[in-house]
PDB file of C-alpha atoms and ligand atoms in Angstrom:
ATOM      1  CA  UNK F  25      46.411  -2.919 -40.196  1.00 65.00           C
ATOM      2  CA  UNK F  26      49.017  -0.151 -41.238  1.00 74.00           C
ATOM      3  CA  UNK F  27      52.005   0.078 -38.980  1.00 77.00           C
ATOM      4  CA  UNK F  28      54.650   3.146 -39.987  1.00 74.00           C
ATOM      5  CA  UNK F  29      57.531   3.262 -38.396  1.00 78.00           C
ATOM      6  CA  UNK F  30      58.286   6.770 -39.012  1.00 80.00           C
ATOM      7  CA  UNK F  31      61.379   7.566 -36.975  1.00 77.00           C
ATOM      8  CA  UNK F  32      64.283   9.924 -37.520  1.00 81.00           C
ATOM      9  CA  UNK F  33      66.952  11.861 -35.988  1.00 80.00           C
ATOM     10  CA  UNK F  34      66.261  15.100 -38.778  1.00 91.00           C
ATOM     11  CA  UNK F  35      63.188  17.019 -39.540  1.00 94.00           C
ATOM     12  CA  UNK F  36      63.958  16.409 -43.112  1.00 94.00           C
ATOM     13  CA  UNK F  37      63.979  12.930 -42.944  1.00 94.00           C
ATOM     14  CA  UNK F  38      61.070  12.504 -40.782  1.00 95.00           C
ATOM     15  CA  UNK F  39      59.342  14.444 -43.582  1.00 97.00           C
ATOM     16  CA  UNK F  40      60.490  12.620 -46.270  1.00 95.00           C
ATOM     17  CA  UNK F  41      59.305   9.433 -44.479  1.00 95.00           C
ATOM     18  CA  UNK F  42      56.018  11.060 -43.327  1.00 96.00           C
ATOM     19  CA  UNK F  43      55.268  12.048 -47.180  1.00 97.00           C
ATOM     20  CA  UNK F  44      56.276   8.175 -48.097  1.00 95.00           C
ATOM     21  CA  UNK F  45      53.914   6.704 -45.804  1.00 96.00           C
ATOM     22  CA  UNK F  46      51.122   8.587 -46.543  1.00 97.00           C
ATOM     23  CA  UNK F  47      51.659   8.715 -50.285  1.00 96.00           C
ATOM     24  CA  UNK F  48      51.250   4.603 -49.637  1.00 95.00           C
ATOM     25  CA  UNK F  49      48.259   5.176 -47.296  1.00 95.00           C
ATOM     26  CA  UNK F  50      46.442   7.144 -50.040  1.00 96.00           C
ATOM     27  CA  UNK F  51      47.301   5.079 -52.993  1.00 95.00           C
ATOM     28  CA  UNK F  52      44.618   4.180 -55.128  1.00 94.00           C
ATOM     29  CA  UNK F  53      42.207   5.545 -53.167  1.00 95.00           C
ATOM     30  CA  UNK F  54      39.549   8.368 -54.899  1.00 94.00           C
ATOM     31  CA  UNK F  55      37.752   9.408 -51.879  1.00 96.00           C
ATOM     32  CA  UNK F  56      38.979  12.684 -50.257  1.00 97.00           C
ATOM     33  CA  UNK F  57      37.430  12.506 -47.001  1.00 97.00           C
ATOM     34  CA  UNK F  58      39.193   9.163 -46.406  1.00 97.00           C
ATOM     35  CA  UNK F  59      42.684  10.187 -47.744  1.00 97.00           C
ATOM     36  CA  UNK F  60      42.776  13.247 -45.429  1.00 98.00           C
ATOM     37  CA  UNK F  61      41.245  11.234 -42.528  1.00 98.00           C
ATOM     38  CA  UNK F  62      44.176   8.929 -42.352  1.00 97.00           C
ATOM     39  CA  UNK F  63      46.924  11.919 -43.275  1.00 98.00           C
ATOM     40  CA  UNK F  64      45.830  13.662 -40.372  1.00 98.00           C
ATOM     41  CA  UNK F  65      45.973  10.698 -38.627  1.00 97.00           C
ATOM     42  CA  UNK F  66      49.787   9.894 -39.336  1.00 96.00           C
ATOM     43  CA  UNK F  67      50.515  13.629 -38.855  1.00 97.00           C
ATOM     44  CA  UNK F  68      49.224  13.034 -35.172  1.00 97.00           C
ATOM     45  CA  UNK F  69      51.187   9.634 -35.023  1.00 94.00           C
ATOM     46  CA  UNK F  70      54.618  10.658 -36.344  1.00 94.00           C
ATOM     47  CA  UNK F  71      54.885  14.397 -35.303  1.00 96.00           C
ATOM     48  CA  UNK F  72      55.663  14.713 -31.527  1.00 95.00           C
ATOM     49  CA  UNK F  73      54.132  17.674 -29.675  1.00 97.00           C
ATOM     50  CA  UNK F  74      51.144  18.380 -31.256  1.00 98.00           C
ATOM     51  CA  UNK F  75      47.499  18.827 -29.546  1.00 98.00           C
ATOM     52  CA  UNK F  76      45.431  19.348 -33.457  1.00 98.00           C
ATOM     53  CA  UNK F  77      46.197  18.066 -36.547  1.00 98.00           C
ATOM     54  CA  UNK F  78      43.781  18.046 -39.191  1.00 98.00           C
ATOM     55  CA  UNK F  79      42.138  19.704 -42.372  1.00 98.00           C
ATOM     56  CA  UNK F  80      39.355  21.973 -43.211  1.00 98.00           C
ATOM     57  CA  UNK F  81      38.246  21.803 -46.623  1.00 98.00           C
ATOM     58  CA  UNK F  82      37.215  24.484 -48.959  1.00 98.00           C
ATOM     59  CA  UNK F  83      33.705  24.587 -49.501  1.00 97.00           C
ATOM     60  CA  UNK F  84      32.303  27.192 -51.700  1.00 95.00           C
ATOM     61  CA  UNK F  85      34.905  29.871 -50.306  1.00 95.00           C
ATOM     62  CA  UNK F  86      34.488  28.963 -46.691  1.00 98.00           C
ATOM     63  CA  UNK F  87      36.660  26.755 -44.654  1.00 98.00           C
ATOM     64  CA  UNK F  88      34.791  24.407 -43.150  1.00 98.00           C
ATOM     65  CA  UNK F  89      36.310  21.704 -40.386  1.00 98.00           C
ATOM     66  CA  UNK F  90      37.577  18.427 -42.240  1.00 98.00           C
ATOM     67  CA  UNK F  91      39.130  15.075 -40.727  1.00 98.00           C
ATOM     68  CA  UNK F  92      41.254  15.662 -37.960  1.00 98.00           C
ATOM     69  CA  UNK F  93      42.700  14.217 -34.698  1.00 98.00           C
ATOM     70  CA  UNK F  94      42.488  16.542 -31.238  1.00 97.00           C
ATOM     71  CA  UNK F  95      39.763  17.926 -29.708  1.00 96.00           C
ATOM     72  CA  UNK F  96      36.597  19.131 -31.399  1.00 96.00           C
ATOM     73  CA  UNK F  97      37.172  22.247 -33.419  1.00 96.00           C
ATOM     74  CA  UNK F  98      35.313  25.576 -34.670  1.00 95.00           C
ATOM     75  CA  UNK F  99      33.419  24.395 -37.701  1.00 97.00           C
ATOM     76  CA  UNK F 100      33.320  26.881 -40.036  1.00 98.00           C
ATOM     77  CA  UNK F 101      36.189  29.839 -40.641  1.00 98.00           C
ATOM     78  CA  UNK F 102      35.947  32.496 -43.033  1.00 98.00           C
ATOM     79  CA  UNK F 103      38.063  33.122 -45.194  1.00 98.00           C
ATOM     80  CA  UNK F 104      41.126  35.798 -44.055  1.00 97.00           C
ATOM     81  CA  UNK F 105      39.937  35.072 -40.350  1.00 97.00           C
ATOM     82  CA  UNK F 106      42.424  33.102 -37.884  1.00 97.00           C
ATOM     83  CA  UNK F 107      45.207  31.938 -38.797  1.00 98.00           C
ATOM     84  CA  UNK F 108      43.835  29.539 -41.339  1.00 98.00           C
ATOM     85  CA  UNK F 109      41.432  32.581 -43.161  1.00 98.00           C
ATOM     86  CA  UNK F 110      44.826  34.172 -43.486  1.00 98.00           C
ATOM     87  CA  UNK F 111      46.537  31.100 -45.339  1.00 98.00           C
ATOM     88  CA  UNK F 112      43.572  30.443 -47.393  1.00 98.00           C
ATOM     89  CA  UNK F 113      43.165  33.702 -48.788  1.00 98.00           C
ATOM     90  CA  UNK F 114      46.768  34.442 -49.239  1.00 98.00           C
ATOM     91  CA  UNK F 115      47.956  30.983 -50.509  1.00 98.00           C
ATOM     92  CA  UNK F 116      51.013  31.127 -48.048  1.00 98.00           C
ATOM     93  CA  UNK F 117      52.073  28.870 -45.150  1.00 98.00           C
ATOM     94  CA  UNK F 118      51.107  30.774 -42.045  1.00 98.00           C
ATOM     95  CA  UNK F 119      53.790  29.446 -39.222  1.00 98.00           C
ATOM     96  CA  UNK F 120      52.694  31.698 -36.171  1.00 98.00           C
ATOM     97  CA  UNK F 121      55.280  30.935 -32.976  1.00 98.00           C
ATOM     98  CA  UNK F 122      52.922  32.435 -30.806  1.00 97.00           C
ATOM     99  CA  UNK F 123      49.431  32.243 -31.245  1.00 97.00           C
ATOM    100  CA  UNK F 124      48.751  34.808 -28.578  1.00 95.00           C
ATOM    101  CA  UNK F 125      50.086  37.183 -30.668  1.00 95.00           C
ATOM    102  CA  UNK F 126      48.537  36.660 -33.638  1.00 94.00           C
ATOM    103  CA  UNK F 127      45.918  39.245 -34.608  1.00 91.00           C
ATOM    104  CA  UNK F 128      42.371  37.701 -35.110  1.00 91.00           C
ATOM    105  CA  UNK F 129      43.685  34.138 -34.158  1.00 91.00           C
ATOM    106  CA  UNK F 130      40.945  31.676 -33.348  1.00 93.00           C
ATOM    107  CA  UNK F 131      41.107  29.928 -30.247  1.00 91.00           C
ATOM    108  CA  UNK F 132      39.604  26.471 -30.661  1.00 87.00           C
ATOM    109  CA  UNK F 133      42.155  24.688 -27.928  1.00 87.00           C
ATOM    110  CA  UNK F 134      43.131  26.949 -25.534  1.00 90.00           C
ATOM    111  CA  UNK F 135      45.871  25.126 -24.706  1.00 93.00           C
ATOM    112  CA  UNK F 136      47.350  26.077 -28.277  1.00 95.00           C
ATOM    113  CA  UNK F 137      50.699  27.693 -28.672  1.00 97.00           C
ATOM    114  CA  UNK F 138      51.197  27.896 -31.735  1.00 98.00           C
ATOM    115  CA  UNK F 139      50.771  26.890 -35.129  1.00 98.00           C
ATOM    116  CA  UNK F 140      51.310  26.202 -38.851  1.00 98.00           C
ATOM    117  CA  UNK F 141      48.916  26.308 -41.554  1.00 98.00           C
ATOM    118  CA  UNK F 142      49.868  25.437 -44.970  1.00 98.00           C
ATOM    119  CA  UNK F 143      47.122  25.732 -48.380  1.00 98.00           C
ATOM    120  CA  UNK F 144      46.671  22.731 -50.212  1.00 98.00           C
ATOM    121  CA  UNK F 145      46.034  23.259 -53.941  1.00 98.00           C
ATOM    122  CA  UNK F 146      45.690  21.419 -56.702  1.00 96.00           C
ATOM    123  CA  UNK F 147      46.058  22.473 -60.074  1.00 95.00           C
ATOM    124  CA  UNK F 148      46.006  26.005 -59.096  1.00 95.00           C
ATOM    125  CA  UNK F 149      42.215  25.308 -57.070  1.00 96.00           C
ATOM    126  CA  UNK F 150      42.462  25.936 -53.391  1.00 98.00           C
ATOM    127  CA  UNK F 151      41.223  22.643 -51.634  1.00 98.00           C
ATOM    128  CA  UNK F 152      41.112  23.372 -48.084  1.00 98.00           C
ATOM    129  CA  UNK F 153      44.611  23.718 -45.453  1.00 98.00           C
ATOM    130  CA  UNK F 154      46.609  21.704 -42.994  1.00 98.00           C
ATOM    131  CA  UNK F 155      46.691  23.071 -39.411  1.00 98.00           C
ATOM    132  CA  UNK F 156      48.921  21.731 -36.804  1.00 98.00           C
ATOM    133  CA  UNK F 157      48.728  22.849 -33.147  1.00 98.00           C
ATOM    134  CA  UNK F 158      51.060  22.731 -30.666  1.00 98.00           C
ATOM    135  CA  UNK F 159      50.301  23.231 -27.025  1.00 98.00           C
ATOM    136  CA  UNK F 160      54.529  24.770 -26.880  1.00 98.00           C
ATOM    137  CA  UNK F 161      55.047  28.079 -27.947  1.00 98.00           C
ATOM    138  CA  UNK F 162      57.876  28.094 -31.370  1.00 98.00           C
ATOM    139  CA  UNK F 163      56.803  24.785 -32.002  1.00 98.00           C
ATOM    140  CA  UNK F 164      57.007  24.626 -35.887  1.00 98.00           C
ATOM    141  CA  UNK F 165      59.823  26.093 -37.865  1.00 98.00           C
ATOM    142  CA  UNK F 166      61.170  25.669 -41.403  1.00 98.00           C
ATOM    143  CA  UNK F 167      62.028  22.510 -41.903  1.00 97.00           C
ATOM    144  CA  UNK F 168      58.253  21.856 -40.569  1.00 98.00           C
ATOM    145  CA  UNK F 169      56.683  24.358 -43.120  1.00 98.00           C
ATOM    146  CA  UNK F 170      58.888  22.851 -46.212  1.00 98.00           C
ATOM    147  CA  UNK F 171      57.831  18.955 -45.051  1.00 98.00           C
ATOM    148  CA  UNK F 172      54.533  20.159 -44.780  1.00 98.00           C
ATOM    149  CA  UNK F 173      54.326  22.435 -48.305  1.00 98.00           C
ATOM    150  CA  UNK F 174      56.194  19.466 -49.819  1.00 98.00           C
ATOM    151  CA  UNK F 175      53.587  16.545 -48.405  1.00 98.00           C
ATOM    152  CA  UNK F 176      50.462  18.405 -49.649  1.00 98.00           C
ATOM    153  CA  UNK F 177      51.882  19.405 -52.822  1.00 97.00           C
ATOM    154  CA  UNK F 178      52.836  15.301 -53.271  1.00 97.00           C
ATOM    155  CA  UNK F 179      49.278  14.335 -51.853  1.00 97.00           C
ATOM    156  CA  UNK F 180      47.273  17.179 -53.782  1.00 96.00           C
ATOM    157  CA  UNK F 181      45.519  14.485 -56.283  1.00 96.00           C
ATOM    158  CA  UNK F 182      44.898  12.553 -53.213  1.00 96.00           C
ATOM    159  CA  UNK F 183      42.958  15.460 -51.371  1.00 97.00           C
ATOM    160  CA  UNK F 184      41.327  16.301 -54.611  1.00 96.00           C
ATOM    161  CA  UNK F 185      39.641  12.820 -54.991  1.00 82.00           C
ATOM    162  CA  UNK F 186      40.936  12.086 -58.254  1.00 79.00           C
ATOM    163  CA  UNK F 187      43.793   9.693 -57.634  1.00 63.00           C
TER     164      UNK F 187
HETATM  165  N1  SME W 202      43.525  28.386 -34.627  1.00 69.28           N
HETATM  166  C1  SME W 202      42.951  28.313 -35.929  1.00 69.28           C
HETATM  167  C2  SME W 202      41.572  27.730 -35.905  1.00 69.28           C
HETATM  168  C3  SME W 202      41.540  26.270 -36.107  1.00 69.28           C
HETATM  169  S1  SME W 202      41.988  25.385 -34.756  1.00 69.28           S
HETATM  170  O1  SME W 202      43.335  25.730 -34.353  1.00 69.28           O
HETATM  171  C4  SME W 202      41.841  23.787 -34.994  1.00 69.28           C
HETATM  172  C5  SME W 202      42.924  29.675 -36.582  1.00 69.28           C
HETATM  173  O2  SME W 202      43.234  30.686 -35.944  1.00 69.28           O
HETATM  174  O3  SME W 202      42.575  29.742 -37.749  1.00 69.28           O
END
């Protein structure tokens, strides 16, 4: 059984322990699918106020739905479509405060507010992203997008399959 107590007053912090645990979670462990299943897992457990949290994986220049934790999502996104298209093919974080607003967002929850997408490379090769939804509108600022850009860069060999 794995039991994190992931708890802090800071977004920084609760980063810094969020990247901890799940550098432990991962360790050792070759297989992809698995190391993203249980990231998106802790994501969901340790980040308050989210109703998605998951991957979708590169494959062959689509994005196309990985592990995740929320309700059942569109499967397969081109890329520059939605807000994850957009961080895919520009290799930026995408931190949208309001969905709504967003031209060509893609609506798999509609109780999503908004949202932040961040690439996940390794060695310069695009993997997939992270999305996190949140069903509150200016959910997700910077300190969320540095945690995030920081925990994926950490995990990258982890999410590549080669650790
Ligand atoms: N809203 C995303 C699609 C994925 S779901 O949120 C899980 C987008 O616009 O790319």
């Amino acid at each position: 059984m794995y039991d994190f107590r992931i708890a802090a007053d800071d977004k920084a912090e609760l980063y810094r322990q969020l990247t901890q645990a799940a550098e432990a979670l991962t360790a050792g462990e070759p297989d992809a699918i698995a190391n993203m299943a249980n990231v998106a897992a802790l994501l969901w457990e340790a980040l308050p106020d989210l109703n998605w949290a998951g991957f979708y994986r590169n494959v062959g220049g689509e994005l196309v739905l990985g592990p995740f934790q929320g309700r059942p999502a569109c499967i397969r996104i081109p890329f520059g479509k939605g807000v994850c298209g957009v961080a895919a093919a520009s290799l930026e974080p995408q931190c949208v405060a309001d969905v709504l607003a967003f031209p060509g967002h893609i609506a798999c929850d509609a109780a999503s507010r908004s949202e932040l997408v961040v690439p996940v490379l390794h060695e310069g090769v695009l993997l997939g992203v992270l999305d996190l939804d949140s069903p509150s509108p200016a959910r997700f600022d910077d300190a969320d997008v540095a945690g995030c850009v920081e925990l994926v860069q950490r995990l990258s060999e982890r999410f590549a399959g080669v650790a």
